[in-house]
Short mmCIF file of C-alpha atoms in Angstrom, two decimals:
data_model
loop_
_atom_site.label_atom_id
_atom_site.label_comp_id
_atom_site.label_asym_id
_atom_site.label_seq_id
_atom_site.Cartn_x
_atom_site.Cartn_y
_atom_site.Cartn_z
CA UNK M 25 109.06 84.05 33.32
CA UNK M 26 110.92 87.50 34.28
CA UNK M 27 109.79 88.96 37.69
CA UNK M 28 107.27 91.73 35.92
CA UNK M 29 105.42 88.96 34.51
CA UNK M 30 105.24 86.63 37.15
CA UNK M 31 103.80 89.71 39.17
CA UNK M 32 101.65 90.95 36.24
CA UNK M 33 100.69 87.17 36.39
CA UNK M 34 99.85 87.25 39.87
CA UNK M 35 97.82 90.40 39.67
CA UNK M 36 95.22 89.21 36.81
CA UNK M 37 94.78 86.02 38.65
CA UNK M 38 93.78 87.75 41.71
CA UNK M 39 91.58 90.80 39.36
CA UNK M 40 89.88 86.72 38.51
CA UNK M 41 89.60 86.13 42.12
CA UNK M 42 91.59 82.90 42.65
CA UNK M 43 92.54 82.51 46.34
CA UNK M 44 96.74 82.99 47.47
CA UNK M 45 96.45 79.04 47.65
CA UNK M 46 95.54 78.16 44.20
CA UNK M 47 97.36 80.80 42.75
CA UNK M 48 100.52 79.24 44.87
CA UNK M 49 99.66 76.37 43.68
CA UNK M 50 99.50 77.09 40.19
CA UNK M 51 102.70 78.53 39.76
CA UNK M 52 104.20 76.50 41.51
CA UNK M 53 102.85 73.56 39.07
CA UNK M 54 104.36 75.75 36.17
CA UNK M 55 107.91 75.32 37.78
CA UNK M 56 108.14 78.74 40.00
CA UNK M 57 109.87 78.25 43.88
CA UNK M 58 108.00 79.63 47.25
CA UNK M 59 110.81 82.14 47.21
CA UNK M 60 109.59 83.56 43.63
CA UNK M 61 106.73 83.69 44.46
CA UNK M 62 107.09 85.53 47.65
CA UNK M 63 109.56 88.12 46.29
CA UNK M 64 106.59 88.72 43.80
CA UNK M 65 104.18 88.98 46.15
CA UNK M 66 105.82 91.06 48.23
CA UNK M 67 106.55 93.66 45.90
CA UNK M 68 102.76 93.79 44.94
CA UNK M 69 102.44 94.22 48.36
CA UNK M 70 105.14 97.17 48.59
CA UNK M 71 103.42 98.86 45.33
CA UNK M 72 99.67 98.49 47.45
CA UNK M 73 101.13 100.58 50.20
CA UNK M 74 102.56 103.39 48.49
CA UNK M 75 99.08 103.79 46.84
CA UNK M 76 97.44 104.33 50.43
CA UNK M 77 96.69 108.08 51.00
CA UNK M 78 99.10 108.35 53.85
CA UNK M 79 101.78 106.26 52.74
CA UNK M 80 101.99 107.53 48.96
CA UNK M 81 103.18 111.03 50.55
CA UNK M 82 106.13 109.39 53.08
CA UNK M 83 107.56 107.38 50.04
CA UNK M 84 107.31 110.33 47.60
CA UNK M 85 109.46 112.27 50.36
CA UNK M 86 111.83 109.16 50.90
CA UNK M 87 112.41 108.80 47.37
CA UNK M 88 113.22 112.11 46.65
CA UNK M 89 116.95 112.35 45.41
CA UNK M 90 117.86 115.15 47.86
CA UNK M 91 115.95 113.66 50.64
CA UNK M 92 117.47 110.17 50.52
CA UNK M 93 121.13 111.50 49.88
CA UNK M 94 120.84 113.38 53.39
CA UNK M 95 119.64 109.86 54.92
CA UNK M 96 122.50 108.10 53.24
CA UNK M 97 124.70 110.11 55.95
CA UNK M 98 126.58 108.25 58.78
CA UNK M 99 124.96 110.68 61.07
CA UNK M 100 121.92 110.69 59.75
CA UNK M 101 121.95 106.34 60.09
CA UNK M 102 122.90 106.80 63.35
CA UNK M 103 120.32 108.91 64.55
CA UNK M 104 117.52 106.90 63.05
CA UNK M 105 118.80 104.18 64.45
CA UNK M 106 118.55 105.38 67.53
CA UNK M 107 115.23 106.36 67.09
CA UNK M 108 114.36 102.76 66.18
CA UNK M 109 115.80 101.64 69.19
CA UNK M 110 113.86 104.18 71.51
CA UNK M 111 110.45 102.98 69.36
CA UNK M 112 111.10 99.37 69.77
CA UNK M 113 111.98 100.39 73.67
CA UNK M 114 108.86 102.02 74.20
CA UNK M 115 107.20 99.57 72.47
CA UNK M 116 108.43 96.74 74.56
CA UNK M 117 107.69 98.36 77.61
CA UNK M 118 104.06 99.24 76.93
CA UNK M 119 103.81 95.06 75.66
CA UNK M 120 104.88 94.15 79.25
CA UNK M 121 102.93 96.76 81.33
CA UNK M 122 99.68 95.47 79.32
CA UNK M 123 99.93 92.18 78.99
CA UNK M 124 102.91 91.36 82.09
CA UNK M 125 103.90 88.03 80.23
CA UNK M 126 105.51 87.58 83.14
CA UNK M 127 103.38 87.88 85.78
CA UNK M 128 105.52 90.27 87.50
CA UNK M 129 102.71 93.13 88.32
CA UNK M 130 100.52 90.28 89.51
CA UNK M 131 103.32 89.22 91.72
CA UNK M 132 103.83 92.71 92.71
CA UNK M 133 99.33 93.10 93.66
CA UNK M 134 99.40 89.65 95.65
CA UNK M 135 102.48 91.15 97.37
CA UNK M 136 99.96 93.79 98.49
CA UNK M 137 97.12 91.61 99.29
CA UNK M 138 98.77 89.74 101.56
CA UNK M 139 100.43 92.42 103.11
CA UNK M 140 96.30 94.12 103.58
CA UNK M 141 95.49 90.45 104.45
CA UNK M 142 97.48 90.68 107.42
CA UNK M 143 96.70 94.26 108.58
CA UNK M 144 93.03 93.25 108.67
CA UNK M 145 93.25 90.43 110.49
CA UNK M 146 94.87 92.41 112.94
CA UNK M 147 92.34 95.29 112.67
CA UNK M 148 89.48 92.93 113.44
CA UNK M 149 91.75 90.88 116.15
CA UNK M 150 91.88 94.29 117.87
CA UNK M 151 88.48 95.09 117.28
CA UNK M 152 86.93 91.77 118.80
CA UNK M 153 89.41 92.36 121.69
CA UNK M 154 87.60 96.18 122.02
CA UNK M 155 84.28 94.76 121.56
CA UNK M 156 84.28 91.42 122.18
CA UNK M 157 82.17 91.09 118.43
CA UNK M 158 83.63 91.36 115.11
CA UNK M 159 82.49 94.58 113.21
CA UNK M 160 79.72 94.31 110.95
CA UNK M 161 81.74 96.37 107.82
CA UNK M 162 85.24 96.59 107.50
CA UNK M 163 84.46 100.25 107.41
CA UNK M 164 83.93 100.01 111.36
CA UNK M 165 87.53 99.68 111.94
CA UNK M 166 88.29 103.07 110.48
CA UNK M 167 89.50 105.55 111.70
CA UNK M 168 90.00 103.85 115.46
CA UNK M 169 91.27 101.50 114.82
CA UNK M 170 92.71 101.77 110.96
CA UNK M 171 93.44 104.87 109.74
CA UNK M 172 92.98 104.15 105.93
CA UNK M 173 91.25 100.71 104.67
CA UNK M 174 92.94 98.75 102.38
CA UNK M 175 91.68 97.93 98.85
CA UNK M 176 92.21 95.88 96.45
CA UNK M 177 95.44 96.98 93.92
CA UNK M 178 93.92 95.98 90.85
CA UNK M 179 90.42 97.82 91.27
CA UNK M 180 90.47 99.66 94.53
CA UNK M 181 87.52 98.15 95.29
CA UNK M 182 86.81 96.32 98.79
CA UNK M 183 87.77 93.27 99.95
CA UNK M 184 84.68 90.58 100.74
CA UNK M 185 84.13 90.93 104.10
CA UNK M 186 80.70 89.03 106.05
CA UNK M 187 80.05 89.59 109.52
CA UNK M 188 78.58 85.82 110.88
CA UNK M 189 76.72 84.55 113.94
CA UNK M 190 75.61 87.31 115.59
CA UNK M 191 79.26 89.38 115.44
CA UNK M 192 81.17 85.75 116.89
CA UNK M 193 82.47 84.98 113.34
CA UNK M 194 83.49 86.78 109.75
CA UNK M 195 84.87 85.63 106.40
CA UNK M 196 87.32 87.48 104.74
CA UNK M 197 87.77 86.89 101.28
CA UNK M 198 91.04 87.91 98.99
CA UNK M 199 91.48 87.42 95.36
CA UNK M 200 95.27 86.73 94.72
CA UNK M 201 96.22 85.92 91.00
CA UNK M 202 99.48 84.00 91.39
CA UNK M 203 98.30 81.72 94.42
CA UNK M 204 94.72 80.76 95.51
CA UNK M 205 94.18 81.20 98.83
CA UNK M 206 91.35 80.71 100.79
CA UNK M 207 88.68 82.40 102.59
CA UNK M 208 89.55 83.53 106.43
CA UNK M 209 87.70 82.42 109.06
CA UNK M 210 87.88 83.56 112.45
CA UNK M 211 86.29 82.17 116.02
CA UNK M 212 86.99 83.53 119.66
CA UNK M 213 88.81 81.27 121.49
CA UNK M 214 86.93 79.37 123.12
CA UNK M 215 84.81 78.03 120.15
CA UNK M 216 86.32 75.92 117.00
CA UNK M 217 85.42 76.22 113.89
CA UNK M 218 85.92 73.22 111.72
CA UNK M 219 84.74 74.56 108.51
CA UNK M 220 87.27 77.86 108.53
CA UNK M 221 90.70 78.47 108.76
CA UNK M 222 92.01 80.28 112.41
CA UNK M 223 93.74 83.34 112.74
#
């Protein structure tokens, strides 16, 4: 069976509405290979396309005579190769900057958090030292003793902050996305704390 009538067969099969599967299977039984059978589909595929309001106008202007001898050019190659390579650039970097396969933003954010981790542990060190009670916001330490308070890099929204017993304790909670790390507890220094982590 030539190519146009392996495609031709293809296409009244699927007008019948057999599946891809049993119309594989089918020709394959009838002594056609996977490649075949792919070429064919493919280039029902290819014809589909160029039927597509959008696409039927690009390949009438590709196929133009006059069109695709100026495209034949060296220069012209080069140039729209370049241009494939600034697509598939630009493409690449917007893949990483949404999805950071890596986790190299994340990295970046808990680089942050830690470094507002330790600022307001030292805000509220300094605070307790002013006051001899730990503030019942964060937004107490500003502008005294913090000019600007931290948030978090992902959201800008606060960090979890709980002023406990009476102003002698707080938790401080940071969400980090590489590392878990937990809550901070804090106690003066005369009274432990076995359930929380000391500054």
């Amino acid at each position: 069976m030539q190519n146009n009538d392996l495609i031709s067969t293809i296409k009244e099969q699927f007008r019948q509405g057999q599946s891809g599967a049993t119309i594989r299977k089918n020709l394959i039984l009838q002594g056609h290979t996977d490649r075949e059978i792919d070429k064919a589909i493919g280039t029902i595929q290819h014809e589909a396309i160029k039927q597509l309001p959008v696409f039927s106008h690009f390949f009438r202007w590709f196929e133009n005579p006059q069109i695709h001898a100026k495209l034949n050019t060296p220069r012209m190659t080069a140039l729209i190769l370049a241009g494939c390579t600034v697509v598939v650039l630009v493409l690449l970097g917007a893949f990483l900057l949404l999805f950071d396969p890596f986790n190299l933003q994340a990295a970046q954010r808990d680089k942050q958090r830690g470094a507002d981790l330790e600022l307001l542990k030292d805000g509220l060190t300094h605070y307790y030292t002013l006051h001899n009670r730990y503030p019942s916001a964060l937004t107490n330490l500003t502008p005294d003793i913090l000019q600007n308070l931290p948030k978090d890099p992902s959201n800008e929204k606060e960090y979890e902050y709980a002023s406990m017993d009476n102003g002698d304790n707080f938790q401080l909670c940071i969400t980090f996305e590489a590392k878990s790390v937990p809550c901070i507890y804090r106690t003066p220094p005369d009274v432990t704390n076995p359930s929380g982590k000391n500054l």
